[in-house]
Coordinates of C-alpha atoms and ligand atoms in Angstrom, one line a residue:
M1 CA -18.4 -12.9 -3.4
S2 CA -16.8 -14.8 -0.5
A3 CA -15.1 -18.1 -0.8
P4 CA -17.4 -21.2 -0.4
L5 CA -17.8 -22.6 3.1
L6 CA -14.7 -24.4 4.2
D7 CA -14.8 -28.0 5.4
Y8 CA -13.5 -27.9 8.9
T9 CA -13.5 -31.7 9.4
K10 CA -9.8 -31.9 10.1
A11 CA -9.9 -29.0 12.6
I12 CA -12.9 -30.4 14.4
E13 CA -11.1 -33.8 14.7
L14 CA -8.1 -32.2 16.3
I15 CA -10.3 -30.1 18.7
K16 CA -12.4 -33.1 19.7
K17 CA -9.3 -35.2 20.6
A18 CA -7.7 -32.5 22.8
S19 CA -8.6 -32.1 26.4
S20 CA -6.4 -29.0 26.8
V21 CA -5.9 -26.2 24.2
G22 CA -3.6 -23.2 24.1
V23 CA -4.8 -20.4 21.8
V24 CA -2.4 -17.7 20.7
V25 CA -3.2 -14.3 19.1
H26 CA -0.9 -12.1 17.0
V27 CA 1.5 -9.4 18.3
R28 CA 0.1 -5.9 18.5
P29 CA -3.3 -7.6 19.1
D30 CA -6.6 -6.2 17.8
G31 CA -10.3 -6.9 18.2
D32 CA -10.3 -9.6 15.5
C33 CA -7.6 -11.8 17.0
F34 CA -8.9 -11.4 20.5
G35 CA -12.5 -11.9 19.3
S36 CA -11.3 -15.1 17.5
G37 CA -9.3 -16.3 20.5
V38 CA -11.8 -15.5 23.2
A39 CA -14.8 -17.0 21.3
L40 CA -12.8 -20.2 20.6
C41 CA -11.7 -20.5 24.3
A42 CA -15.3 -19.9 25.4
A43 CA -16.6 -22.6 23.0
L44 CA -13.9 -25.1 24.0
R45 CA -14.6 -24.5 27.7
S46 CA -18.3 -25.1 27.0
M47 CA -17.2 -28.5 25.7
G48 CA -15.6 -29.2 29.1
K49 CA -12.0 -28.7 27.8
K50 CA -9.3 -26.6 29.4
A51 CA -8.7 -23.7 27.1
D52 CA -6.4 -20.6 27.7
L53 CA -5.5 -17.6 25.6
Y54 CA -2.0 -16.3 25.1
S55 CA -0.8 -12.9 23.8
D56 CA 2.8 -11.8 23.5
D57 CA 1.8 -8.1 23.8
P58 CA -0.4 -6.5 26.4
V59 CA -4.1 -6.1 25.8
P60 CA -5.1 -2.6 24.7
S61 CA -7.3 -1.2 27.5
R62 CA -10.4 -0.8 25.3
L63 CA -10.3 -4.6 24.6
A64 CA -9.7 -5.7 28.2
F65 CA -13.4 -6.4 28.7
L66 CA -13.1 -9.3 26.2
T67 CA -10.1 -11.1 27.4
E68 CA -10.8 -11.0 31.2
G69 CA -10.9 -14.6 32.5
Y70 CA -9.3 -16.0 29.3
L71 CA -5.8 -14.6 29.1
T72 CA -3.1 -16.4 31.0
Q73 CA 0.5 -15.6 31.8
S74 CA 3.0 -16.7 29.2
E75 CA 4.1 -19.7 31.3
G76 CA 2.6 -23.0 30.3
F77 CA 2.2 -22.3 26.6
G78 CA 2.9 -25.6 24.8
S79 CA 1.9 -27.9 27.7
Q80 CA -1.5 -28.3 26.1
E81 CA -2.4 -31.2 23.8
L82 CA -3.3 -28.8 21.0
L83 CA -2.1 -25.3 20.1
I84 CA -4.2 -23.0 17.9
A85 CA -3.0 -19.8 16.3
V86 CA -5.7 -17.3 15.3
D87 CA -5.5 -14.4 12.8
C88 CA -1.7 -14.8 12.4
G89 CA -0.6 -14.5 8.8
D90 CA 2.9 -15.8 9.4
L91 CA 4.9 -17.3 12.3
G92 CA 6.5 -14.0 13.1
R93 CA 3.0 -12.7 14.1
V94 CA 2.9 -15.4 16.9
G95 CA 5.8 -13.5 18.6
S96 CA 7.9 -15.2 21.2
F97 CA 5.5 -18.2 21.3
G98 CA 6.6 -19.1 17.8
S99 CA 9.4 -21.5 18.7
V100 CA 7.2 -23.5 21.1
F101 CA 4.4 -23.5 18.5
T102 CA 6.6 -24.9 15.7
K103 CA 8.0 -27.7 18.0
H104 CA 4.6 -28.9 19.1
K105 CA 3.2 -31.9 17.4
N106 CA -0.5 -30.8 17.2
T107 CA -0.9 -27.4 15.8
L108 CA -3.8 -25.8 14.0
Q109 CA -4.2 -22.3 12.6
L110 CA -7.3 -20.4 11.6
D111 CA -6.4 -17.3 9.6
H112 CA -7.8 -14.9 6.9
H113 CA -4.6 -13.5 5.3
L114 CA -4.2 -14.9 1.8
T115 CA -0.4 -14.4 2.1
N116 CA -0.4 -16.9 5.0
D117 CA 2.7 -19.2 4.9
R118 CA 0.9 -22.2 6.5
F119 CA 3.2 -22.6 9.4
A120 CA 1.0 -25.0 11.4
K121 CA 0.5 -28.7 10.9
V122 CA -3.2 -28.1 9.9
N123 CA -4.0 -24.8 8.2
Y124 CA -7.2 -23.1 7.5
V125 CA -6.9 -19.9 5.5
C126 CA -10.0 -18.1 4.2
D127 CA -10.5 -14.7 2.5
Y128 CA -13.2 -13.3 4.8
A129 CA -12.9 -9.7 5.9
S130 CA -12.4 -10.8 9.5
N131 CA -11.1 -14.0 11.0
C132 CA -14.1 -14.1 13.3
E133 CA -16.3 -14.9 10.3
Q134 CA -14.4 -18.2 9.9
I135 CA -14.4 -19.0 13.7
Y136 CA -18.2 -18.5 13.5
E137 CA -18.4 -21.0 10.6
L138 CA -16.2 -23.5 12.5
L139 CA -18.3 -23.4 15.6
V140 CA -21.5 -23.7 13.6
Q141 CA -20.1 -26.8 11.9
M142 CA -19.2 -28.2 15.3
G143 CA -22.9 -27.9 16.2
L144 CA -22.1 -25.8 19.3
P145 CA -24.8 -23.7 20.7
L146 CA -24.0 -20.0 20.2
T147 CA -24.0 -18.3 23.5
K148 CA -23.5 -14.6 24.3
E149 CA -20.0 -15.4 25.6
I150 CA -19.2 -16.6 22.1
A151 CA -21.2 -14.3 20.0
L152 CA -20.1 -11.0 21.4
P153 CA -16.3 -11.5 20.9
L154 CA -17.0 -12.7 17.4
Y155 CA -19.1 -9.6 16.7
V156 CA -16.3 -7.4 18.0
G157 CA -13.9 -9.1 15.5
V158 CA -16.2 -8.5 12.6
I159 CA -16.6 -4.8 13.3
S160 CA -12.9 -4.4 14.1
D161 CA -11.6 -5.7 10.8
T162 CA -14.4 -4.1 8.7
G163 CA -14.1 -0.8 10.5
N164 CA -17.7 -1.2 11.6
F165 CA -18.7 -2.2 8.1
M166 CA -17.0 0.9 6.5
N167 CA -13.8 -0.6 5.0
G168 CA -13.7 -1.8 1.4
N169 CA -13.3 -5.4 2.5
T170 CA -16.9 -5.5 4.0
D171 CA -19.1 -7.9 2.0
E172 CA -22.3 -9.9 2.2
H173 CA -20.6 -12.5 4.3
S174 CA -19.5 -10.0 6.9
F175 CA -23.1 -8.7 7.2
S176 CA -24.7 -12.2 7.3
T177 CA -22.3 -13.3 10.0
A178 CA -22.9 -10.1 11.9
A179 CA -26.7 -10.6 11.6
A180 CA -26.5 -14.1 13.0
L181 CA -24.3 -12.9 15.9
R182 CA -26.4 -9.9 16.6
A183 CA -29.4 -12.2 17.0
V184 CA -27.6 -13.7 20.0
T185 CA -26.0 -10.7 21.6
G186 CA -29.0 -8.5 21.4
D187 CA -28.4 -4.7 21.6
N188 CA -24.6 -4.3 21.6
S189 CA -24.6 -0.6 20.6
E190 CA -22.7 0.3 23.8
V191 CA -19.8 -2.0 22.9
V192 CA -19.8 -0.5 19.4
R193 CA -19.8 3.0 20.8
S194 CA -16.9 2.3 23.2
L195 CA -14.8 0.8 20.4
F196 CA -15.5 3.3 17.6
R197 CA -16.5 6.6 19.3
E198 CA -15.0 6.7 22.8
N199 CA -11.6 8.5 23.3
A200 CA -9.4 8.5 26.4
R201 CA -9.3 12.1 27.5
E202 CA -5.6 12.4 26.8
R203 CA -6.1 11.1 23.2
F204 CA -9.0 13.5 22.7
L205 CA -6.8 16.5 23.8
L206 CA -3.9 15.3 21.7
L207 CA -6.2 15.1 18.6
G208 CA -7.2 18.7 19.2
L209 CA -3.6 19.8 19.1
A210 CA -2.9 17.7 16.0
L211 CA -5.9 19.2 14.1
K212 CA -4.9 22.7 15.1
N213 CA -1.6 22.1 13.2
A214 CA -3.4 21.0 10.0
R215 CA -1.9 22.2 6.7
F216 CA -3.3 21.9 3.2
Y217 CA -1.4 21.6 -0.1
F218 CA -2.3 21.2 -3.8
D219 CA -5.7 23.0 -3.6
G220 CA -6.6 21.0 -0.5
K221 CA -6.0 17.6 -2.1
L222 CA -3.3 16.9 0.5
C223 CA -3.9 17.4 4.2
I224 CA -1.1 17.0 6.8
I225 CA -1.6 17.0 10.5
T226 CA 1.3 16.8 12.9
V227 CA 1.8 15.6 16.5
R228 CA 4.9 17.3 17.9
A229 CA 6.8 15.9 20.9
E230 CA 5.6 18.6 23.2
D231 CA 2.0 17.8 22.4
F232 CA 2.4 14.5 24.2
Q233 CA 3.4 16.4 27.3
K234 CA 0.7 19.0 27.0
S235 CA -2.1 16.3 26.6
G236 CA -0.6 13.6 28.8
A237 CA -1.2 11.1 25.9
S238 CA 1.3 8.4 24.9
T239 CA 2.7 7.7 21.5
D240 CA 0.4 4.7 20.9
Q241 CA -2.6 6.9 21.2
T242 CA -2.3 8.5 17.8
E243 CA -3.8 5.5 16.0
G244 CA -6.5 6.6 13.6
F245 CA -5.6 10.3 13.6
V246 CA -4.6 10.1 9.9
D247 CA -8.2 9.2 9.1
Y248 CA -9.3 12.7 10.0
A249 CA -6.8 14.1 7.5
V250 CA -7.9 11.9 4.6
N251 CA -11.6 12.5 5.2
V252 CA -11.6 16.3 4.9
T253 CA -13.9 17.2 1.9
G254 CA -11.8 17.6 -1.2
T255 CA -8.8 15.8 0.3
E256 CA -7.4 12.8 -1.6
I257 CA -4.4 12.1 0.5
G258 CA -4.1 12.5 4.3
I259 CA -0.9 12.3 6.3
C260 CA -0.3 12.3 10.1
M261 CA 3.3 13.0 11.1
M262 CA 4.3 12.0 14.6
E263 CA 7.5 13.3 16.1
S264 CA 8.8 10.0 17.6
G265 CA 12.2 11.2 18.5
K266 CA 14.6 14.1 18.0
N267 CA 14.4 15.0 14.4
T268 CA 12.5 11.8 13.6
F269 CA 9.0 11.6 12.3
R270 CA 6.7 8.6 11.9
V271 CA 4.7 9.4 8.8
S272 CA 1.3 7.6 8.3
L273 CA -0.3 8.0 4.8
R274 CA -3.8 7.3 3.7
S275 CA -5.4 7.9 0.3
R276 CA -8.7 7.6 -1.4
Q277 CA -9.2 5.4 -4.4
G278 CA -6.8 6.2 -7.3
Y279 CA -3.8 7.3 -5.3
D280 CA -1.0 4.9 -4.4
V281 CA 0.7 6.2 -1.2
S282 CA 2.7 3.0 -0.8
E283 CA 5.0 4.4 -3.5
V284 CA 5.8 7.4 -1.4
A285 CA 6.3 5.3 1.8
T286 CA 8.6 3.0 -0.1
Y287 CA 10.6 6.0 -1.4
F288 CA 11.4 6.9 2.2
G289 CA 12.2 3.3 3.2
G290 CA 8.8 2.3 4.5
G291 CA 6.0 0.4 2.9
G292 CA 2.4 -0.7 3.2
H293 CA -0.7 -0.9 1.1
I294 CA -1.9 1.3 -1.8
Q295 CA -4.3 3.2 0.4
A296 CA -2.5 2.9 3.8
A297 CA 1.2 3.1 4.2
G298 CA 3.8 4.4 6.5
C299 CA 7.5 5.4 6.8
T300 CA 9.9 7.2 9.1
V301 CA 11.6 10.3 7.9
C302 CA 14.5 12.0 9.7
G303 CA 15.3 15.7 9.6
F304 CA 14.1 19.1 10.8
Y305 CA 10.3 19.4 10.8
E306 CA 10.0 21.9 8.0
D307 CA 12.5 19.9 5.8
V308 CA 10.7 16.7 6.4
V309 CA 7.4 18.3 5.4
D310 CA 8.9 19.8 2.3
R311 CA 10.4 16.4 1.2
V312 CA 7.1 14.5 1.8
V313 CA 5.0 17.2 0.1
R314 CA 7.3 17.1 -3.0
Q315 CA 7.0 13.3 -3.3
I316 CA 3.2 13.4 -2.9
G317 CA 3.1 16.1 -5.6
F318 CA 4.2 13.4 -8.1
L319 CA 1.0 11.5 -7.5
F320 CA -1.3 14.4 -8.6
Ligands
MN401 MN1 -7.9 -10.1 11.4

């Protein structure tokens, strides 16, 4: 079960007092931080406040439809009466805005990472699957009318962090929030499709090359796919377009562990590992100097391709 409803009195007080607010998302931004930030800005603007969104990293193109009209250039951050960080588990996640954030006298953060180090003056940390579930609760407690401009970004946040309700963190709270949001957005299946099904052509072609190189070990319990340097040239894709490839490897029938190896430089391979329940791939990532979670981890291994494969396969073998 989810945590009980938080009491947002302190946050609401801060927000009501401020006539201008700067909202900052985390580095390598995703649908949940942008959903949180955009919904918050839209809500604040509906209250007649000046609200702007800040991101240290560029917006991934598939999320640009959300941030349009909200995202500002980095200048001006800190000039507002209140700063809010959303979906940032620690100060480092705020990126280059961190030093301005810590120096400001009115700071609030709304986050859902239990490891949060409470770097703001007022901190709200919940354990919901997505941060947007908490933003939704805050806005409901503020008594704000839920418009489409607010509900759609929040919905995007819920589906981003729950993997469209497929990740293990999905719970009743995610569904009940999504249901309330869906009642406002109406049919949003096109947004869901574009986020979870659509591929840029270059990425689509790159995936084909990666899958063609699939190898199986240990009676098919391990599947390794590889993206070689020349594959980027052949497909026209960039190195940041391999996100999610490893999921194809771990989801082959009979596979317990999936690996995607990406040649990120000369004799250098970025290794992403995923496992099904019961297999701890973070052990293997840690062995090679990387880290991560039990079922999702990563590391960088240097060497000739076949040697790197041999070494990784040998370490995985200890898990079976
Ligand atoms: Mn999040």
